[in-house]
Short mmCIF file of C-alpha atoms in Angstrom, two decimals:
data_model
loop_
_atom_site.label_atom_id
_atom_site.label_comp_id
_atom_site.label_asym_id
_atom_site.label_seq_id
_atom_site.Cartn_x
_atom_site.Cartn_y
_atom_site.Cartn_z
CA MET Z 1 -0.06 0.06 0.27
CA MET Z 2 1.39 3.64 -0.81
CA ARG Z 3 2.36 5.68 2.23
CA SER Z 4 0.82 9.48 1.87
CA PRO Z 5 3.01 12.29 1.67
CA ALA Z 6 2.28 13.88 4.77
CA THR Z 7 3.62 10.34 6.34
CA THR Z 8 6.59 9.70 4.21
CA ASP Z 9 7.53 13.33 5.02
CA ILE Z 10 7.62 13.48 8.49
CA ARG Z 11 10.80 13.92 10.44
CA ARG Z 12 12.20 12.52 13.60
CA PHE Z 13 15.54 13.27 15.17
CA GLY Z 14 17.54 10.15 16.35
CA HIS Z 15 21.13 8.77 15.53
CA TYR Z 16 22.56 5.47 15.01
CA ILE Z 17 26.24 3.07 15.04
CA PRO Z 18 27.46 1.42 12.84
CA LYS Z 19 28.50 -2.13 14.18
CA PRO Z 20 31.30 -4.14 11.97
CA ASN Z 21 28.96 -6.98 10.90
CA GLY Z 22 26.95 -4.26 8.75
CA THR Z 23 23.72 -3.62 10.77
CA VAL Z 24 23.36 -0.79 13.27
CA ASP Z 25 22.11 0.45 16.58
CA PHE Z 26 19.56 2.99 16.24
CA SER Z 27 17.29 5.45 18.40
CA VAL Z 28 14.31 7.71 16.78
CA LEU Z 29 12.85 10.31 18.85
CA GLU Z 30 8.90 9.20 19.12
CA GLN Z 31 8.07 12.78 19.04
CA VAL Z 32 7.70 14.62 14.97
CA ALA Z 33 9.74 17.20 14.49
CA SER Z 34 7.48 20.48 13.61
CA ALA Z 35 7.79 23.05 11.14
CA ASP Z 36 9.16 25.25 12.90
CA VAL Z 37 11.42 22.92 14.75
CA LEU Z 38 12.83 21.93 11.30
CA ALA Z 39 13.19 25.67 10.23
CA GLU Z 40 15.18 26.85 12.96
CA PHE Z 41 17.48 23.50 12.33
CA HIS Z 42 18.31 24.62 8.52
CA GLU Z 43 18.80 28.47 9.83
CA VAL Z 44 21.50 27.35 12.54
CA THR Z 45 23.10 24.77 10.43
CA SER Z 46 22.99 27.35 7.28
CA THR Z 47 26.14 28.75 8.93
CA ILE Z 48 28.51 25.96 8.10
CA PHE Z 49 27.67 25.25 4.81
CA LYS Z 50 28.31 29.23 4.06
CA LEU Z 51 31.97 29.10 5.51
CA GLN Z 52 33.06 25.52 4.38
CA PRO Z 53 33.60 26.79 0.63
CA ILE Z 54 35.84 29.42 2.32
CA ILE Z 55 37.62 27.12 5.05
CA PHE Z 56 38.36 24.46 2.15
CA ALA Z 57 40.01 27.12 -0.16
CA PHE Z 58 42.44 28.42 2.62
CA ASN Z 59 42.80 24.57 3.45
CA VAL Z 60 44.10 24.07 -0.44
CA VAL Z 61 46.34 27.23 0.19
CA GLU Z 62 47.92 25.73 3.29
CA ARG Z 63 48.42 22.16 2.54
CA ASN Z 64 50.21 23.03 -1.07
CA TYR Z 65 52.00 25.50 1.83
CA TRP Z 66 53.46 23.29 3.75
CA GLU Z 67 53.70 20.66 0.69
CA LEU Z 68 56.20 23.56 -0.52
CA ASN Z 69 58.22 23.92 2.81
CA ASN Z 70 58.53 19.99 2.90
CA SER Z 71 59.95 19.74 -0.60
CA ILE Z 72 62.47 22.49 0.34
CA HIS Z 73 63.23 20.70 3.90
CA GLU Z 74 63.36 17.41 1.56
CA LEU Z 75 65.67 18.56 -1.01
CA ARG Z 76 68.05 19.81 1.26
CA SER Z 77 68.47 16.82 3.55
CA GLN Z 78 68.87 14.80 -0.04
CA LEU Z 79 71.53 17.03 -0.98
CA ASP Z 80 73.02 16.91 2.09
CA ASN Z 81 73.54 13.50 1.80
CA SER Z 82 74.14 12.99 -1.63
CA LEU Z 83 78.19 13.34 -1.16
CA THR Z 84 77.74 10.23 1.73
CA THR Z 85 75.16 8.15 -0.79
CA ASN Z 86 77.11 8.93 -4.37
CA THR Z 87 74.21 10.51 -5.52
CA GLU Z 88 74.84 12.38 -8.64
CA SER Z 89 73.83 16.20 -7.69
CA THR Z 90 73.06 17.60 -11.06
CA SER Z 91 69.84 14.91 -11.28
CA LEU Z 92 69.23 15.93 -7.94
CA THR Z 93 69.31 19.79 -8.82
CA ILE Z 94 67.34 18.96 -12.31
CA ASP Z 95 64.36 17.14 -9.96
CA GLY Z 96 64.33 19.90 -7.25
CA ASN Z 97 64.14 22.41 -9.51
CA VAL Z 98 61.32 20.83 -11.32
CA LEU Z 99 59.32 19.79 -7.83
CA LEU Z 100 59.94 23.52 -6.76
CA ILE Z 101 58.48 25.11 -9.81
CA GLN Z 102 55.43 22.46 -9.30
CA LYS Z 103 55.05 23.31 -5.73
CA ILE Z 104 55.14 27.57 -5.88
CA SER Z 105 53.22 27.02 -8.94
CA ASN Z 106 50.17 25.28 -7.30
CA PHE Z 107 50.67 27.73 -4.25
CA LEU Z 108 50.14 30.60 -6.56
CA SER Z 109 47.50 29.50 -7.82
CA SER Z 110 45.39 28.32 -5.01
CA THR Z 111 45.75 31.68 -2.86
CA THR Z 112 44.41 33.39 -6.02
CA ALA Z 113 41.65 30.88 -5.95
CA PHE Z 114 40.84 31.24 -2.10
CA LEU Z 115 40.42 35.31 -2.86
CA GLU Z 116 38.57 35.20 -5.74
CA GLN Z 117 36.57 32.54 -4.19
CA THR Z 118 36.19 33.77 -0.48
CA LYS Z 119 34.97 37.41 -2.03
CA THR Z 120 32.33 35.39 -4.45
CA GLN Z 121 31.13 33.97 -0.86
CA LEU Z 122 30.95 37.02 0.83
CA ARG Z 123 28.85 38.85 -2.17
CA LYS Z 124 26.70 36.33 -2.14
CA GLU Z 125 25.89 36.22 1.71
CA TYR Z 126 25.90 39.68 2.38
CA GLY Z 127 25.55 41.51 -0.88
CA LYS Z 128 27.83 43.21 -3.49
CA LYS Z 129 27.95 46.64 -2.12
CA SER Z 130 27.52 45.49 1.62
CA PRO Z 131 29.74 46.79 4.36
CA GLU Z 132 30.73 43.27 5.23
CA LEU Z 133 32.22 42.91 1.89
CA ASN Z 134 33.48 46.48 1.61
CA THR Z 135 35.04 46.37 4.82
CA TRP Z 136 37.41 43.00 3.35
CA HIS Z 137 37.97 44.13 0.05
CA GLU Z 138 39.48 47.29 2.18
CA LYS Z 139 41.97 45.40 4.20
CA ARG Z 140 42.56 43.20 0.93
CA HIS Z 141 43.58 46.47 -0.81
CA LYS Z 142 45.99 47.69 2.15
CA ILE Z 143 47.57 44.75 2.65
CA HIS Z 144 48.38 44.98 -1.11
CA ALA Z 145 49.44 48.08 -1.08
CA ASP Z 146 51.72 48.05 1.89
CA ASN Z 147 53.10 44.59 1.35
CA PHE Z 148 55.77 43.73 -1.34
CA SER Z 149 55.47 40.24 -0.39
CA TYR Z 150 51.86 40.02 -0.52
CA PHE Z 151 51.43 42.18 -4.02
CA PHE Z 152 54.22 40.97 -5.64
CA LEU Z 153 53.32 37.05 -5.38
CA TYR Z 154 49.81 38.04 -5.86
CA GLU Z 155 50.77 39.80 -9.19
CA LEU Z 156 53.38 36.64 -9.98
CA ARG Z 157 50.65 34.35 -10.29
CA ASN Z 158 49.35 36.02 -13.24
CA PHE Z 159 53.26 36.17 -14.52
CA ASN Z 160 53.72 32.55 -13.75
CA GLN Z 161 50.34 31.45 -15.16
CA HIS Z 162 50.68 33.29 -18.73
CA CYS Z 163 53.87 33.58 -19.29
CA SER Z 164 56.58 31.93 -17.59
CA LEU Z 165 58.39 30.02 -14.70
CA PRO Z 166 58.09 31.39 -10.77
CA PHE Z 167 61.49 31.75 -10.26
CA SER Z 168 64.51 32.56 -12.52
CA SER Z 169 66.91 30.02 -11.50
CA LEU Z 170 67.96 27.86 -8.45
CA ASN Z 171 70.62 28.50 -6.82
CA ILE Z 172 72.24 25.63 -4.22
CA ALA Z 173 75.52 26.42 -2.64
CA GLY Z 174 77.03 23.88 -0.44
CA GLU Z 175 79.46 25.31 2.48
CA ARG Z 176 81.31 23.36 5.69
CA VAL Z 177 81.32 24.87 8.79
CA SER Z 178 84.87 23.38 9.73
CA GLU Z 179 87.31 21.41 7.60
CA ASN Z 180 85.76 17.53 8.61
CA ALA Z 181 82.23 18.94 9.13
CA SER Z 182 80.16 17.47 6.48
CA MET Z 183 78.88 19.80 3.52
CA LEU Z 184 75.70 21.49 4.20
CA PHE Z 185 73.58 22.83 1.32
CA ASN Z 186 71.36 26.42 0.80
CA ILE Z 187 68.41 26.67 -1.64
CA ASN Z 188 67.71 30.19 -3.02
CA THR Z 189 65.46 30.85 -5.94
CA MET Z 190 66.49 33.67 -7.54
CA ILE Z 191 64.05 36.37 -9.56
CA LEU Z 192 66.45 38.48 -11.72
CA ARG Z 193 64.28 41.68 -11.74
CA ASP Z 194 64.69 42.69 -15.49
CA GLY Z 195 63.68 39.40 -16.49
CA LEU Z 196 60.46 39.90 -15.62
CA PHE Z 197 60.29 42.71 -18.11
CA ASN Z 198 62.17 41.61 -21.22
CA ILE Z 199 60.07 38.23 -21.72
CA GLY Z 200 56.56 40.34 -22.92
CA PHE Z 201 53.93 40.21 -20.12
CA THR Z 202 52.28 43.26 -19.33
CA TRP Z 203 52.68 43.99 -15.57
CA GLY Z 204 51.12 47.29 -16.69
CA GLU Z 205 52.97 50.72 -15.59
CA LYS Z 206 51.59 51.04 -11.51
CA ASN Z 207 53.45 47.14 -11.01
CA THR Z 208 56.47 47.92 -13.16
CA LYS Z 209 57.49 51.27 -10.75
CA ARG Z 210 56.33 49.26 -7.78
CA ILE Z 211 58.61 46.11 -8.47
CA LEU Z 212 61.19 48.41 -9.79
CA GLU Z 213 61.56 50.79 -6.85
CA GLN Z 214 60.82 48.24 -4.08
CA ALA Z 215 63.35 44.89 -5.48
CA ALA Z 216 66.64 44.48 -5.74
CA PRO Z 217 67.90 43.61 -9.09
CA GLU Z 218 68.29 40.10 -7.71
CA PHE Z 219 65.99 39.01 -5.14
CA GLU Z 220 65.08 35.50 -3.28
CA LEU Z 221 61.41 34.74 -3.79
CA LEU Z 222 61.29 31.98 -0.43
CA PRO Z 223 61.40 34.32 1.99
CA LEU Z 224 58.49 36.06 0.79
CA ILE Z 225 55.56 33.37 0.88
CA PRO Z 226 55.67 33.15 4.69
CA GLU Z 227 54.65 36.75 4.57
CA TYR Z 228 52.10 36.42 2.06
CA PHE Z 229 50.46 33.24 3.62
CA HIS Z 230 50.08 35.09 6.63
CA PHE Z 231 48.55 37.71 5.06
CA LEU Z 232 46.21 35.27 3.53
CA SER Z 233 45.18 33.77 7.35
CA GLN Z 234 44.48 36.97 8.00
CA LEU Z 235 42.27 37.81 5.55
CA CYS Z 236 40.75 34.12 5.84
CA LEU Z 237 40.20 35.09 9.51
CA ASP Z 238 38.36 38.08 8.83
CA ALA Z 239 35.82 36.27 6.43
CA VAL Z 240 34.98 34.07 9.00
CA GLN Z 241 34.55 36.10 11.81
CA LEU Z 242 31.91 38.07 9.89
CA GLN Z 243 29.54 34.78 11.05
CA SER Z 244 31.16 34.56 14.84
CA VAL Z 245 27.94 35.13 16.53
CA GLN Z 246 26.11 32.69 14.24
CA LEU Z 247 28.61 29.95 15.03
CA ALA Z 248 28.18 30.65 18.81
CA GLY Z 249 24.45 30.40 18.56
CA CYS Z 250 25.45 26.76 16.36
CA ALA Z 251 27.88 25.50 19.19
CA SER Z 252 24.65 26.53 21.45
CA TYR Z 253 22.18 24.74 19.62
CA PHE Z 254 24.26 21.63 19.07
CA ASP Z 255 24.67 21.24 22.98
CA VAL Z 256 21.12 21.01 23.96
CA LEU Z 257 20.30 18.80 20.75
CA HIS Z 258 23.38 16.56 21.97
CA ARG Z 259 22.34 16.69 25.84
CA THR Z 260 18.05 16.42 24.14
CA LEU Z 261 19.09 13.09 22.06
CA LYS Z 262 21.90 11.88 24.13
CA ILE Z 263 24.06 10.81 21.42
CA PRO Z 264 26.63 8.55 22.66
CA ALA Z 265 30.26 8.08 21.59
CA GLY Z 266 30.85 6.72 18.10
CA ALA Z 267 27.06 7.56 17.05
CA VAL Z 268 25.77 9.36 13.40
CA PRO Z 269 23.26 12.16 14.50
CA VAL Z 270 20.75 12.30 12.06
CA ILE Z 271 17.49 13.63 11.28
CA TYR Z 272 15.16 10.23 9.96
CA ILE Z 273 12.91 10.93 6.90
CA GLY Z 274 9.45 8.73 7.20
CA GLU Z 275 8.46 5.84 8.95
CA SER Z 276 10.56 2.54 9.40
CA THR Z 277 8.78 -0.70 7.98
CA SER Z 278 9.82 -2.77 11.34
CA LYS Z 279 10.54 -1.79 15.11
CA GLU Z 280 13.62 -4.02 14.14
CA THR Z 281 15.21 -1.29 11.24
CA PRO Z 282 15.17 2.55 11.11
CA PRO Z 283 13.89 4.67 8.35
CA SER Z 284 15.52 4.08 5.38
CA ARG Z 285 15.97 7.93 4.79
CA ARG Z 286 18.06 10.16 6.57
CA GLU Z 287 19.72 13.32 6.72
CA ILE Z 288 22.86 13.94 8.96
CA ILE Z 289 22.88 16.21 11.32
CA PRO Z 290 26.72 18.15 10.48
CA MET Z 291 27.91 17.60 14.13
CA MET Z 292 31.36 16.84 12.50
CA GLN Z 293 31.64 19.44 9.93
CA PHE Z 294 30.67 21.95 12.52
CA LYS Z 295 33.75 20.50 14.56
CA TYR Z 296 35.80 20.67 11.76
CA LEU Z 297 35.17 24.82 11.06
CA LEU Z 298 35.46 25.42 14.89
CA ARG Z 299 39.01 23.30 14.73
CA GLU Z 300 40.03 24.91 11.79
CA TYR Z 301 38.76 28.93 13.28
CA SER Z 302 40.71 28.16 16.32
CA LYS Z 303 44.08 27.14 14.30
CA LEU Z 304 43.66 30.45 12.13
CA ILE Z 305 43.04 32.60 15.31
CA ASN Z 306 46.78 31.26 16.37
CA MET Z 307 47.85 31.45 13.48
CA CYS Z 308 47.24 35.24 13.32
CA GLU Z 309 48.14 36.05 16.39
CA THR Z 310 51.49 34.51 16.00
CA ALA Z 311 53.94 36.88 15.07
CA LEU Z 312 56.14 36.48 11.68
#
């Protein structure tokens, strides 16, 4: 017999615990969730899905940043050990060059994606001419105007994508601190300033003037990257903090819900949809209550705060 839409569409809060044999232990509240209760639930939890795209985009930047750092350390370690392991250093240098080009290019691309996607999310949430978006834009433009690292790496992404490699040469130099000490290597990704302008890329008059005034004829790229990452962290934190009140409300809501449902450790909180076919099985349809997603957001939010409070 077909169930009526009213019966099929009822929703109840509950949870389930997956078991190793493929079955589940479950609990379903007897009380049907009213339209008002469901509306409140979706309003409160909407904050999670508004912030997820921003956090995820920044997480890509962060992963690329640490992959770049780890690649540098790994390359340096391989070079330090090359004399004792009889590894051919020229081959290491070539591979290292390609690896650093890859990691720097990935990092630069992800930074631009983060900035543009965050701008899109803020515009979608608050409006094109909103105070929230304008304040975020103003801070971004001020960082760009006041800091060569942010300005140059933001513009370098376009140069890298449309014209040439992100650095002019990879300089590797080894030295011994004493006569009997092992050789230790330093890695520098150098940029020849004039080479940026004789390859056919249009930097624009304003950007060209700034680079000529603020950059040495030959300068190192890698020290600029931690500064740029720090500024991006600040911009991500600013975007997330626009929803700080809603995040606090979501935390309170989930605290009450957790106590109401008596959710045990390892259980997955859900909203069950429709009726079950028997007392031994839960309703076949369910909507996951995004508590784990919320915990993830809080963890990343706390990490951002700590990162931004730490001086470069």
